[in-house]
Structure formats: C-alpha cells, structure tokens
Amino acid sequence: DGGITQSPKYLFRKEGQNVTLSCEQNLNHDAMYWYRQDPGQGLRLIYYSQIVNDFQKGDIAEGYSVSREKKESFPLTVTSAQKNPTAFYLCASSAMTNTQYFGPGTRLTVL
Amino acid sequence: QKEVEQDPGPLSVPEGAIVSLNCTYSNSAFQYFMWYRQYSRKGPELLMYTYSSGNKEDGRFTAQVDKSSKYISLFIRDSQPSDSATYLCAMSAGSNYQLIWGAGTKLIIKP
C-alpha cells in the first residue's frame, strides 16, 4: 500500500522540550512538505524539500528544523524556540508537480 | 489582503441540496486550481484538480474556474451527510510552484 505515514498521532510537549515528528512516504515522491494547521487559518508552510539533502524555509520556519537524509523520510523537530507549538501538523509529498498528497497528521499539544 | 480568500463558514445545508463553495484570488498568474476535502482530525485529500479556466466534473462534484473574475467554485450535487467536512482550495502559478491555500470552508450536511 503506497502512502504517507506520520507518527505519533498525538504528542505532548513540556515547556522547553524539543520534539520530533516523523513523516515517511513510499510513493517515490521527490518533494516533501511540512504544514501547520490552526483553527480557521488553513495550511501554513513550515519547510519543504525538493531533493535529498536540501530543504527550504516556508512562511513560518522559525522554531522548527528539518532534515532530509533519505528520499522517503522528512522528520520535523519542534524546538523550544517555538513559543506556540500547539497545532495540527501535516506532512505532504508530491512527484515534482503541484499535486500534494497528505499524511494523517500529528496533533501536538504543549503542556 | 490574502492572496486567496475563502469563507470559513460553517455552511449548513439539508441533505440532497446543491452546495456551492467558493474561493477568490488576487494573483492573475495562478493557473492550477485544486480542491481538497478534510475530515475532522484527518489529513486533506485531493478532490478535484483543474488547469486554467473551465469546468471539470467527477461524479457529484463539479469544479469551475473563472480566471477573468479570479473566482473558483466547487459544486456538490445531491449532498450527503458524508460530505460534511472542511473544503480547502489551493492554487499555484506553475506545476513546480508552491501551493497557496485558502483557509477552508466547513460544510455541514443535515440529514
């Protein structure tokens, strides 16, 4: 079954803690994306990567970091510098077109 | 002013009604237009994809693009309670460009 998986589904973070969200795809897509979704605000792009070992900042990259060491994987780290991390995080991939396919999401809550 | 405007709703209609969802945009360079459906606490799924102007039909769904008015629509015929979801529009200027997202319209179909 081809698709995008995200884990965990729910994640809780304490103040001052870094957490890493996992995103894996077996669609052989070159491009991968991380979005943040808050109620009533649609999707905001955090980071994207069009090729292994390369990635670019999106509109709201501050307080986040990513890596792209493998084509299939694009983990997102929410650092302690992100002051308001509670949100729904979505990972997507595309085959170098603008049609993006999404994973099921991770809901992050700060305690 | 946002590049893409979408009424957040909620839009509540009775089962069987025809639903019209809309987005307006300001960038005349947009050529690729998409509609995604997102159920609560899930990732968005691609519903319709159109290039340039015109209509596209897929079952009960019709996507319409009016580039002269910078206006796109999604029509749902014979609406069902299972159509209750948030509908996001997205668009881009080229096949290798980032998607620009609307905020999403929450649709409720009442049995």
Short mmCIF file of C-alpha atoms in Angstrom, two decimals, chain A residues 12-92:
data_model
loop_
_atom_site.label_atom_id
_atom_site.label_comp_id
_atom_site.label_asym_id
_atom_site.label_seq_id
_atom_site.Cartn_x
_atom_site.Cartn_y
_atom_site.Cartn_z
CA PHE A 12 2.55 16.14 24.21
CA ARG A 13 5.43 18.51 24.86
CA LYS A 14 6.58 20.11 28.04
CA GLU A 15 7.87 23.66 28.12
CA GLY A 16 11.49 23.88 26.95
CA GLN A 17 11.46 20.47 25.31
CA ASN A 18 12.31 19.59 21.71
CA VAL A 19 10.12 17.00 19.99
CA THR A 20 10.45 15.29 16.63
CA LEU A 21 7.56 14.38 14.34
CA SER A 22 8.08 11.56 11.89
CA CYS A 23 6.99 11.53 8.23
CA GLU A 24 7.65 8.63 5.88
CA GLN A 25 6.43 8.07 2.30
CA ASN A 26 6.70 5.10 -0.05
CA LEU A 27 5.32 6.89 -3.10
CA ASN A 28 8.79 7.56 -4.52
CA HIS A 29 7.99 11.27 -4.47
CA ASP A 30 10.86 13.72 -4.72
CA ALA A 31 9.27 16.62 -2.84
CA MET A 32 8.07 16.66 0.76
CA TYR A 33 6.42 19.36 2.85
CA TRP A 34 5.51 20.22 6.41
CA TYR A 35 2.47 22.33 7.19
CA ARG A 36 0.97 23.64 10.37
CA GLN A 37 -2.80 23.96 10.69
CA ASP A 38 -4.52 26.10 13.30
CA PRO A 39 -8.29 26.50 13.56
CA GLY A 40 -9.63 28.86 10.90
CA GLN A 41 -6.23 29.55 9.35
CA GLY A 42 -5.84 26.91 6.66
CA LEU A 43 -2.40 25.45 6.00
CA ARG A 44 0.83 27.32 6.60
CA LEU A 45 4.07 26.02 5.09
CA ILE A 46 6.89 25.38 7.56
CA TYR A 47 9.59 23.72 5.43
CA TYR A 48 9.80 21.91 2.14
CA SER A 49 12.36 19.75 0.39
CA GLN A 50 12.55 19.03 -3.32
CA ILE A 51 15.56 16.74 -3.18
CA VAL A 52 17.56 14.71 -0.68
CA ASN A 53 19.96 16.75 1.47
CA ASP A 54 18.29 20.03 0.51
CA PHE A 55 15.39 21.93 2.04
CA GLN A 56 13.97 25.45 2.11
CA LYS A 57 12.16 27.53 4.70
CA GLY A 58 8.49 28.16 4.26
CA ASP A 59 6.43 31.01 5.66
CA ILE A 60 6.72 30.07 9.35
CA ALA A 61 10.07 28.25 9.77
CA GLU A 62 11.14 29.97 13.00
CA GLY A 63 11.36 27.50 15.87
CA TYR A 64 11.38 24.44 13.60
CA SER A 65 14.09 22.36 11.97
CA VAL A 66 14.10 19.53 9.43
CA SER A 67 16.42 17.07 7.75
CA ARG A 68 16.18 15.11 4.50
CA GLU A 69 18.80 12.38 4.62
CA LYS A 70 16.64 9.87 2.75
CA LYS A 71 14.12 10.32 -0.03
CA GLU A 72 11.44 8.54 2.00
CA SER A 73 11.83 10.47 5.24
CA PHE A 74 11.38 14.11 6.27
CA PRO A 75 11.30 14.50 10.07
CA LEU A 76 10.30 17.78 11.68
CA THR A 77 11.72 18.94 15.02
CA VAL A 78 9.73 21.46 17.02
CA THR A 79 12.29 23.23 19.16
CA SER A 80 11.87 25.07 22.44
CA ALA A 81 12.24 28.30 20.44
CA GLN A 82 8.75 27.76 19.00
CA LYS A 83 6.63 29.65 21.51
CA ASN A 84 3.21 28.47 20.43
CA PRO A 85 3.63 24.92 19.11
CA THR A 86 0.16 23.57 19.89
CA ALA A 87 -1.29 22.76 16.45
CA PHE A 88 -2.09 20.03 13.94
CA TYR A 89 0.99 19.18 11.84
CA LEU A 90 0.61 17.76 8.34
CA CYS A 91 3.23 16.20 6.12
CA ALA A 92 2.74 16.00 2.36
#
